């Protein structure tokens, strides 16, 4: 019951505010409260090299690059803890596509959102 | 370790890499002709992976061919066209044929190419790909499953010092180096002050120490080529005064060469820079002329330097003596 209800509640809350794409492994706090899954390339460690001089997205020029926005917000949003501001520079693991559609809240509690493949070494 | 790997480690002289032309069929003779054109003047060539989102002969097939013909390939891998399984299979397969140098890129979007209807993949991104390549180099797949045989890979990456946000580019370069990149090839750019700021940042955060940073110099023929890059190539900005300089020149072909030469000289003058990467859209003897004018690359690495230094730039037929 909870498993099927929570994603609906989560999307109802995060959809309108952050355009949440329900990847099931939320990193909003690490990315200046800007959802990286709204990047047309779904980059978790952006920005790519295609950003225009004015900060426009390569794929959708009418939109500001998600990562330009994320970095600006990580540096300037009030009330963000310093650790959240710093985390934007950390290497995030490849998305676990099997979690798509899940509630990230549930995966946060269970730890499933932080589980990475055995071979993943990150940037150690 | 191969000669290129050793040079990246020692940096005993400036490194020269170049973009190998993409091909659309033909046979190995076509590849051999291009290898002959580059071999005397460069340390390695980048084998592109569907550049600008246009399909061409695959990076794996071209890298193997170039390796077998005796030139060091840097196999580029982009994240746009394949998922993590296919990408790892390509790297391991190429490695079985002796390809050990790789360069990880996010890749231009499908909308930059001639098949914008294609599905974009981006299952992983550029920095993650660097890390996954290091995992393969260390002997396992991303899953943790062991490779039966493995070789150490020389892993590289790219960064664009000319795209915003500038300070993030420096940090992202560090992230890629921390993930395993030992060389970093930079996007084409025509704003020297941005390159200077990026290189200074990479000096401060140790990137220039821990990786060979190679700015790109592009050889073009005309103002039209610059206008095309400005309007159609993602992430490249060519200021109007640079285009005007070529457009109003008495000899635009020569002025275009001089522009590239100035760019190369400027890049090499920056502290911490390990060499240059050349993209040649002229398809004449300009790569030879450039490395000769600047006394760069394998042709100038040993006693051959004296011989080459005494040749004139018009001597297009000379071959590597060292």
Short mmCIF file of C-alpha atoms in Angstrom, two decimals:
data_model
loop_
_atom_site.label_atom_id
_atom_site.label_comp_id
_atom_site.label_asym_id
_atom_site.label_seq_id
_atom_site.Cartn_x
_atom_site.Cartn_y
_atom_site.Cartn_z
CA UNK A 1 0.00 0.00 0.00
CA UNK A 2 2.70 2.44 1.11
CA UNK A 3 4.90 1.34 -1.79
CA UNK A 4 2.25 2.31 -4.33
CA UNK A 5 0.99 5.41 -2.55
CA UNK A 6 4.26 7.13 -1.72
CA UNK A 7 5.41 7.72 -5.31
CA UNK A 8 2.11 9.46 -6.03
CA UNK A 9 2.45 11.70 -2.99
CA UNK A 10 6.12 12.39 -3.73
CA UNK A 11 5.42 13.36 -7.31
CA UNK A 12 2.51 15.55 -6.27
CA UNK A 13 4.87 17.48 -4.00
CA UNK A 14 8.08 17.54 -6.04
CA UNK A 15 6.64 17.62 -9.54
CA UNK A 16 5.22 21.15 -9.50
CA UNK A 17 8.16 22.61 -7.55
CA UNK A 18 11.18 20.91 -9.10
CA UNK A 19 9.77 19.24 -12.20
CA UNK A 20 10.71 15.94 -10.50
CA UNK A 21 11.27 13.11 -12.98
CA UNK A 22 10.91 10.35 -10.34
CA UNK A 23 14.34 8.79 -10.84
CA UNK A 24 13.93 7.25 -7.38
CA UNK A 25 17.33 8.44 -6.14
CA UNK A 26 16.92 12.09 -5.40
CA UNK A 27 20.02 14.31 -5.32
CA UNK A 28 18.24 17.68 -5.24
CA UNK A 29 20.08 18.70 -2.09
CA UNK A 30 23.43 18.11 -3.83
CA UNK A 31 22.53 20.08 -6.94
CA UNK A 32 21.33 23.42 -5.65
CA UNK A 33 17.76 22.10 -5.39
CA UNK A 34 17.75 21.73 -9.19
CA UNK A 35 16.75 18.37 -10.64
CA UNK A 36 19.57 17.04 -12.89
CA UNK A 37 17.12 14.68 -14.57
CA UNK A 38 15.56 17.74 -16.24
CA UNK A 39 18.82 18.16 -18.19
CA UNK A 40 17.97 16.82 -21.69
CA UNK A 41 21.06 14.60 -21.41
CA UNK A 42 20.09 13.63 -17.82
CA UNK A 43 23.63 14.47 -16.71
CA UNK A 44 24.30 13.88 -13.01
CA UNK A 45 27.72 15.55 -13.14
CA UNK A 46 27.16 18.35 -15.59
CA UNK A 47 27.38 20.83 -17.24
CA UNK A 48 28.33 19.38 -20.62
CA UNK A 49 30.56 21.22 -23.05
CA UNK A 50 27.69 22.40 -25.21
CA UNK A 51 26.48 25.26 -23.01
CA UNK A 52 26.19 28.49 -25.01
CA UNK A 53 28.06 31.63 -23.98
CA UNK A 54 24.86 33.08 -22.52
CA UNK A 55 24.28 29.94 -20.44
CA UNK A 56 21.61 28.47 -22.72
CA UNK A 57 21.14 24.72 -23.05
CA UNK A 58 22.69 23.06 -26.13
CA UNK A 59 19.61 20.92 -26.74
CA UNK A 60 16.88 23.41 -25.83
CA UNK A 61 18.32 26.89 -26.43
CA UNK A 62 15.17 28.49 -25.03
CA UNK A 63 16.05 27.03 -21.63
CA UNK A 64 18.87 27.95 -19.26
CA UNK A 65 21.35 25.09 -18.78
CA UNK A 66 20.16 23.06 -15.82
CA UNK A 67 23.69 22.89 -14.49
CA UNK A 68 24.32 26.61 -14.84
CA UNK A 69 21.18 27.06 -12.75
CA UNK A 70 22.18 24.31 -10.31
CA UNK A 71 25.60 25.79 -9.66
CA UNK A 72 24.22 29.30 -9.27
CA UNK A 73 21.64 28.09 -6.78
CA UNK A 74 24.10 25.91 -4.86
CA UNK A 75 26.20 29.02 -4.33
CA UNK A 76 23.44 31.54 -3.73
CA UNK A 77 20.28 29.95 -2.33
CA UNK A 78 19.76 31.09 1.26
CA UNK A 79 19.48 28.57 4.09
CA UNK A 80 21.28 25.72 2.32
CA UNK A 81 23.68 23.92 4.69
CA UNK A 82 27.31 24.32 3.63
CA UNK A 83 27.67 20.55 3.13
CA UNK A 84 24.89 20.66 0.54
CA UNK A 85 26.60 23.54 -1.26
CA UNK A 86 29.87 21.59 -1.40
CA UNK A 87 28.34 18.35 -2.60
CA UNK A 88 27.63 19.70 -6.07
CA UNK A 89 31.31 19.14 -6.82
CA UNK A 90 31.23 15.45 -5.84
CA UNK A 91 31.09 12.70 -8.45
CA UNK A 92 27.67 11.05 -8.49
CA UNK A 93 27.37 7.39 -9.51
CA UNK A 94 25.50 6.26 -12.63
CA UNK A 95 21.74 6.28 -12.21
CA UNK A 96 20.21 3.02 -11.06
CA UNK A 97 17.53 2.73 -13.73
CA UNK A 98 15.75 -0.02 -11.81
CA UNK A 99 14.67 2.56 -9.23
CA UNK A 100 12.85 4.80 -11.74
CA UNK A 101 9.29 5.47 -10.64
CA UNK A 102 9.97 4.51 -7.02
CA UNK A 103 9.63 6.91 -4.16
CA UNK A 104 13.09 8.29 -3.44
CA UNK A 105 11.95 8.84 0.15
CA UNK A 106 11.55 5.11 0.56
CA UNK A 107 14.89 4.45 -1.12
CA UNK A 108 16.50 6.99 1.17
CA UNK A 109 15.24 5.16 4.23
CA UNK A 110 16.22 1.73 2.88
CA UNK A 111 19.58 2.96 1.55
CA UNK A 112 18.78 1.69 -1.96
CA UNK A 113 19.50 5.15 -3.42
CA UNK A 114 23.09 5.02 -2.21
CA UNK A 115 23.86 1.48 -3.30
CA UNK A 116 26.32 1.45 -6.22
CA UNK A 117 27.61 -1.40 -8.40
CA UNK A 118 30.51 -3.33 -6.83
CA UNK A 119 32.96 -2.07 -9.43
CA UNK A 120 32.09 1.61 -8.96
CA UNK A 121 35.07 3.48 -7.57
CA UNK A 122 33.84 7.01 -7.94
CA UNK A 123 36.60 9.59 -7.78
CA UNK A 124 38.58 8.09 -4.95
CA UNK B 1 53.30 1.23 -21.38
CA UNK B 2 53.53 2.55 -24.89
CA UNK B 3 55.47 5.59 -26.10
CA UNK B 4 52.45 7.88 -25.82
CA UNK B 5 51.69 6.71 -22.30
CA UNK B 6 55.31 7.33 -21.33
CA UNK B 7 55.24 10.78 -22.86
CA UNK B 8 52.08 11.68 -20.96
CA UNK B 9 53.84 10.56 -17.79
CA UNK B 10 57.21 12.19 -18.44
CA UNK B 11 56.17 15.22 -20.54
CA UNK B 12 59.75 15.50 -21.56
CA UNK B 13 58.68 17.53 -24.58
CA UNK B 14 55.38 19.09 -25.72
CA UNK B 15 52.81 16.48 -26.74
CA UNK B 16 51.05 16.75 -30.10
CA UNK B 17 47.78 14.95 -30.71
CA UNK B 18 45.46 15.42 -33.67
CA UNK B 19 41.95 14.56 -34.71
CA UNK B 20 41.92 11.63 -37.13
CA UNK B 21 39.46 12.08 -40.00
CA UNK B 22 36.21 10.15 -39.68
CA UNK B 23 35.47 7.79 -42.56
CA UNK B 24 32.41 6.57 -44.37
CA UNK B 25 33.36 3.29 -45.88
CA UNK B 26 36.23 2.53 -48.23
CA UNK B 27 38.92 0.12 -47.15
CA UNK B 28 42.05 -0.03 -45.04
CA UNK B 29 44.05 1.73 -47.75
CA UNK B 30 41.97 4.82 -47.06
CA UNK B 31 42.90 4.61 -43.39
CA UNK B 32 46.56 3.96 -44.25
CA UNK B 33 46.74 7.11 -46.37
CA UNK B 34 45.51 9.21 -43.47
CA UNK B 35 47.90 7.45 -41.07
CA UNK B 36 50.81 8.31 -43.36
CA UNK B 37 49.75 11.97 -43.39
CA UNK B 38 49.82 12.26 -39.60
CA UNK B 39 52.38 9.77 -38.38
CA UNK B 40 55.57 11.82 -38.67
CA UNK B 41 54.12 14.82 -36.89
CA UNK B 42 51.94 13.65 -34.01
CA UNK B 43 52.23 11.43 -30.95
CA UNK B 44 48.70 10.08 -31.14
CA UNK B 45 45.45 10.66 -32.99
CA UNK B 46 41.93 10.90 -31.62
CA UNK B 47 39.55 8.41 -33.19
CA UNK B 48 36.19 10.11 -32.99
CA UNK B 49 32.92 8.47 -32.01
CA UNK B 50 30.17 9.69 -34.33
CA UNK B 51 31.36 13.31 -34.09
CA UNK B 52 28.70 16.02 -33.98
CA UNK B 53 26.13 13.21 -33.82
CA UNK B 54 26.74 12.07 -37.40
CA UNK B 55 27.19 8.33 -38.02
CA UNK B 56 30.60 7.26 -39.40
CA UNK B 57 32.75 4.13 -39.38
CA UNK B 58 32.87 3.08 -35.73
CA UNK B 59 35.44 4.28 -33.21
CA UNK B 60 36.36 0.67 -32.39
CA UNK B 61 37.01 -0.36 -36.01
CA UNK B 62 38.99 2.78 -36.77
CA UNK B 63 41.05 2.59 -33.58
CA UNK B 64 42.01 -1.01 -34.32
CA UNK B 65 42.94 -0.17 -37.91
CA UNK B 66 45.06 2.81 -36.89
CA UNK B 67 46.80 0.78 -34.18
CA UNK B 68 47.62 -2.00 -36.62
CA UNK B 69 49.02 0.56 -39.04
CA UNK B 70 51.46 1.71 -36.39
CA UNK B 71 50.01 5.00 -35.18
CA UNK B 72 48.81 5.43 -31.59
CA UNK B 73 45.02 5.79 -31.44
CA UNK B 74 43.16 7.56 -28.65
CA UNK B 75 39.74 5.98 -28.90
CA UNK B 76 37.11 8.54 -28.05
CA UNK B 77 33.95 7.23 -26.43
CA UNK B 78 30.81 9.34 -26.11
CA UNK B 79 27.82 8.64 -23.89
CA UNK B 80 25.15 9.61 -26.43
CA UNK B 81 24.79 6.42 -28.45
CA UNK B 82 25.32 3.47 -26.14
CA UNK B 83 24.52 2.32 -22.63
CA UNK B 84 27.05 1.24 -20.03
CA UNK B 85 27.07 -2.38 -21.20
CA UNK B 86 27.86 -1.53 -24.82
CA UNK B 87 30.46 1.06 -23.87
CA UNK B 88 32.35 -1.35 -21.61
CA UNK B 89 32.20 -4.01 -24.32
CA UNK B 90 33.72 -1.55 -26.82
CA UNK B 91 36.56 -0.59 -24.50
CA UNK B 92 37.40 -4.19 -23.60
CA UNK B 93 37.09 -5.31 -27.23
CA UNK B 94 39.35 -2.53 -28.50
CA UNK B 95 41.85 -3.29 -25.75
CA UNK B 96 42.09 -6.89 -26.99
CA UNK B 97 43.38 -5.44 -30.26
CA UNK B 98 46.03 -3.38 -28.51
CA UNK B 99 44.13 -0.11 -28.13
CA UNK B 100 45.00 1.21 -24.68
CA UNK B 101 44.41 4.97 -24.89
CA UNK B 102 40.87 6.24 -24.45
CA UNK B 103 39.17 9.59 -24.12
CA UNK B 104 35.80 9.93 -22.40
CA UNK B 105 33.30 12.52 -23.60
CA UNK B 106 29.67 13.24 -22.80
CA UNK B 107 29.06 13.89 -26.50
CA UNK B 108 27.07 16.36 -28.57
CA UNK B 109 23.34 15.83 -28.46
CA UNK B 110 21.54 14.03 -31.29
CA UNK B 111 19.98 17.37 -32.23
CA UNK B 112 23.44 18.53 -33.43
CA UNK B 113 23.51 15.81 -36.09
CA UNK B 114 21.72 14.75 -39.23
CA UNK B 115 19.48 12.22 -37.49
CA UNK B 116 17.89 14.28 -34.73
CA UNK B 117 15.05 11.76 -34.54
CA UNK B 118 17.41 9.25 -32.91
CA UNK B 119 17.00 8.25 -29.26
CA UNK B 120 19.66 9.79 -27.08
CA UNK B 121 21.09 7.40 -24.51
CA UNK B 122 23.27 9.15 -21.89
CA UNK B 123 22.94 6.17 -19.56
CA UNK B 124 26.16 7.48 -18.01
CA UNK B 125 27.92 10.84 -18.30
CA UNK B 126 31.47 11.93 -19.10
CA UNK B 127 32.92 11.95 -15.56
CA UNK B 128 31.25 8.61 -14.77
CA UNK B 129 32.70 7.17 -17.96
CA UNK B 130 36.19 8.20 -16.87
CA UNK B 131 35.66 6.36 -13.60
CA UNK B 132 34.27 3.27 -15.35
CA UNK B 133 37.29 3.20 -17.67
CA UNK B 134 39.51 3.19 -14.60
CA UNK B 135 37.52 0.28 -13.22
CA UNK B 136 38.15 -1.62 -16.46
CA UNK B 137 41.81 -0.66 -16.30
CA UNK B 138 41.99 -2.09 -12.80
CA UNK B 139 40.51 -5.40 -13.94
CA UNK B 140 36.77 -5.46 -13.35
CA UNK B 141 33.59 -4.40 -15.06
CA UNK B 142 31.36 -1.85 -13.35
CA UNK B 143 29.37 -4.76 -11.92
CA UNK B 144 32.46 -5.95 -10.10
CA UNK B 145 32.85 -9.03 -12.32
CA UNK B 146 36.51 -9.71 -13.07
CA UNK B 147 38.10 -9.35 -16.47
CA UNK B 148 40.10 -12.47 -17.22
CA UNK B 149 42.88 -10.47 -18.76
CA UNK B 150 43.32 -6.76 -18.55
CA UNK B 151 45.86 -4.10 -19.32
CA UNK B 152 46.41 -0.72 -17.81
CA UNK B 153 44.58 1.88 -19.84
CA UNK B 154 45.63 5.46 -20.45
CA UNK B 155 42.47 7.41 -19.77
CA UNK B 156 41.76 10.94 -20.90
CA UNK B 157 38.86 13.34 -20.88
CA UNK B 158 37.85 16.69 -22.33
CA UNK B 159 36.74 20.02 -20.89
CA UNK B 160 35.45 23.26 -22.37
CA UNK B 161 37.15 26.28 -20.79
CA UNK B 162 35.06 28.62 -22.93
CA UNK B 163 31.59 27.54 -21.81
CA UNK B 164 29.96 28.82 -18.64
CA UNK B 165 30.17 28.59 -15.70
CA UNK B 166 33.93 29.22 -15.90
CA UNK B 167 34.85 28.29 -12.30
CA UNK B 168 32.81 25.09 -12.56
CA UNK B 169 34.90 24.01 -15.56
CA UNK B 170 38.02 24.07 -13.44
CA UNK B 171 36.32 22.02 -10.74
CA UNK B 172 34.95 19.58 -13.31
CA UNK B 173 38.44 19.12 -14.74
CA UNK B 174 39.60 18.20 -11.23
CA UNK B 175 36.69 15.76 -10.87
CA UNK B 176 37.73 14.00 -14.08
CA UNK B 177 41.36 13.81 -13.01
CA UNK B 178 40.32 12.44 -9.61
CA UNK B 179 38.25 9.84 -11.47
CA UNK B 180 41.24 8.63 -13.45
CA UNK B 181 41.94 11.01 -16.34
CA UNK B 182 45.65 11.46 -17.06
CA UNK B 183 45.26 13.81 -19.98
CA UNK B 184 42.70 16.47 -20.72
CA UNK B 185 41.98 17.75 -24.21
CA UNK B 186 40.26 21.12 -24.34
CA UNK B 187 37.48 22.39 -26.57
CA UNK B 188 38.25 24.80 -29.40
CA UNK B 189 38.05 28.43 -28.38
CA UNK B 190 38.87 31.91 -29.61
CA UNK B 191 38.93 33.80 -26.34
CA UNK B 192 42.50 33.58 -25.03
CA UNK B 193 41.65 35.24 -21.72
CA UNK B 194 39.22 32.41 -20.90
CA UNK B 195 41.86 29.81 -21.66
CA UNK B 196 44.32 31.69 -19.46
CA UNK B 197 41.87 31.79 -16.55
CA UNK B 198 41.09 28.08 -16.92
CA UNK B 199 44.74 27.07 -17.05
CA UNK B 200 45.50 29.25 -14.05
CA UNK B 201 42.70 27.52 -12.14
CA UNK B 202 44.01 24.13 -13.22
CA UNK B 203 47.43 25.16 -12.00
CA UNK B 204 46.02 26.13 -8.62
CA UNK B 205 44.02 22.91 -8.13
CA UNK B 206 46.76 20.60 -9.38
CA UNK B 207 45.12 19.49 -12.63
CA UNK B 208 48.07 20.66 -14.72
CA UNK B 209 50.36 18.70 -12.43
CA UNK B 210 48.33 15.50 -12.39
CA UNK B 211 47.22 15.43 -16.04
CA UNK B 212 48.60 16.52 -19.39
CA UNK B 213 46.43 19.49 -20.42
CA UNK B 214 46.21 19.91 -24.20
CA UNK B 215 44.38 22.94 -25.64
CA UNK B 216 42.95 22.45 -29.12
CA UNK B 217 44.09 24.41 -32.14
CA UNK B 218 41.95 24.24 -35.23
CA UNK B 219 43.26 24.70 -38.75
CA UNK B 220 40.63 26.25 -40.99
CA UNK B 221 40.60 27.72 -44.47
CA UNK B 222 38.25 30.66 -44.38
CA UNK B 223 35.91 32.95 -42.48
CA UNK B 224 33.09 30.67 -43.62
CA UNK B 225 34.45 27.83 -41.48
CA UNK B 226 34.54 30.13 -38.45
CA UNK B 227 30.98 31.31 -39.13
CA UNK B 228 29.86 27.70 -39.39
CA UNK B 229 31.41 26.84 -36.02
CA UNK B 230 29.85 29.91 -34.44
CA UNK B 231 26.38 29.07 -35.73
CA UNK B 232 26.30 25.29 -35.79
CA UNK B 233 28.78 23.63 -33.46
CA UNK B 234 27.64 23.27 -29.85
CA UNK B 235 29.93 24.84 -27.25
CA UNK B 236 32.10 26.83 -29.68
CA UNK B 237 32.00 30.61 -29.75
CA UNK B 238 33.91 32.56 -32.39
CA UNK B 239 33.88 36.33 -31.66
CA UNK B 240 32.98 38.65 -34.55
CA UNK B 241 36.38 40.35 -34.64
CA UNK B 242 38.10 37.00 -35.22
CA UNK B 243 35.79 36.26 -38.15
CA UNK B 244 36.31 39.81 -39.50
CA UNK B 245 40.07 39.40 -39.34
CA UNK B 246 39.93 36.40 -41.67
CA UNK B 247 37.15 37.78 -43.86
CA UNK B 248 38.99 41.05 -44.53
CA UNK B 249 42.44 39.52 -45.04
CA UNK B 250 44.08 39.79 -48.44
CA UNK B 251 44.86 36.08 -48.25
CA UNK B 252 42.25 34.42 -45.98
CA UNK B 253 43.88 30.99 -46.36
CA UNK B 254 47.22 32.26 -45.08
CA UNK B 255 45.59 34.42 -42.41
CA UNK B 256 43.67 31.38 -41.17
CA UNK B 257 46.92 29.51 -40.77
CA UNK B 258 48.51 32.45 -38.93
CA UNK B 259 45.53 32.57 -36.57
CA UNK B 260 46.00 28.89 -35.70
CA UNK B 261 49.72 29.37 -35.28
CA UNK B 262 49.18 32.28 -32.90
CA UNK B 263 46.67 30.21 -30.93
CA UNK B 264 49.10 27.33 -30.63
CA UNK B 265 51.97 29.59 -29.58
CA UNK B 266 49.77 31.30 -27.02
CA UNK B 267 48.53 28.00 -25.59
CA UNK B 268 52.05 26.62 -25.34
CA UNK B 269 53.23 29.76 -23.56
CA UNK B 270 50.87 29.15 -20.64
CA UNK B 271 52.47 27.59 -17.56
CA UNK B 272 51.43 23.98 -17.02
CA UNK B 273 50.34 23.25 -20.58
CA UNK B 274 51.65 19.88 -21.80
CA UNK B 275 51.16 20.29 -25.55
CA UNK B 276 48.43 20.83 -28.11
CA UNK B 277 45.68 18.95 -29.85
CA UNK B 278 45.22 19.79 -33.54
CA UNK B 279 42.00 19.64 -35.51
CA UNK B 280 42.71 19.97 -39.21
CA UNK B 281 39.97 21.15 -41.54
CA UNK B 282 42.41 22.29 -44.24
CA UNK B 283 43.54 18.83 -45.33
CA UNK B 284 46.74 20.23 -46.82
CA UNK B 285 50.26 20.32 -45.40
CA UNK B 286 49.33 22.63 -42.52
CA UNK B 287 49.76 20.09 -39.71
CA UNK B 288 53.32 19.56 -40.90
CA UNK B 289 53.83 23.29 -41.27
CA UNK B 290 52.49 24.04 -37.80
CA UNK B 291 54.60 21.46 -35.94
CA UNK B 292 57.58 22.61 -38.00
CA UNK B 293 57.05 26.30 -37.30
CA UNK B 294 56.67 25.62 -33.59
CA UNK B 295 59.25 22.82 -33.51
CA UNK B 296 56.82 20.41 -31.86
CA UNK B 297 56.14 16.71 -31.77
CA UNK B 298 58.02 13.53 -32.66
CA UNK B 299 59.78 15.13 -35.61
CA UNK B 300 61.58 17.39 -33.14
CA UNK B 301 62.05 14.97 -30.28
CA UNK B 302 65.58 13.67 -30.91
CA UNK B 303 68.55 14.23 -33.14
CA UNK B 304 66.02 14.47 -35.94
CA UNK B 305 65.28 17.96 -34.67
CA UNK B 306 68.37 19.39 -36.27
CA UNK B 307 67.51 17.88 -39.59
CA UNK B 308 63.97 19.12 -39.47
CA UNK B 309 64.85 22.54 -38.23
CA UNK B 310 66.96 23.08 -41.28
CA UNK B 311 64.21 22.18 -43.69
CA UNK B 312 61.89 24.81 -45.01
CA UNK B 313 58.18 24.69 -44.53
CA UNK B 314 57.77 24.20 -48.26
CA UNK B 315 59.43 20.82 -48.08
CA UNK B 316 56.22 18.90 -47.75
CA UNK B 317 57.72 15.60 -48.74
CA UNK B 318 60.08 15.07 -45.87
CA UNK B 319 59.37 12.18 -43.56
CA UNK B 320 60.18 11.35 -39.99
CA UNK B 321 63.86 10.81 -39.46
CA UNK B 322 63.93 10.11 -35.76
#
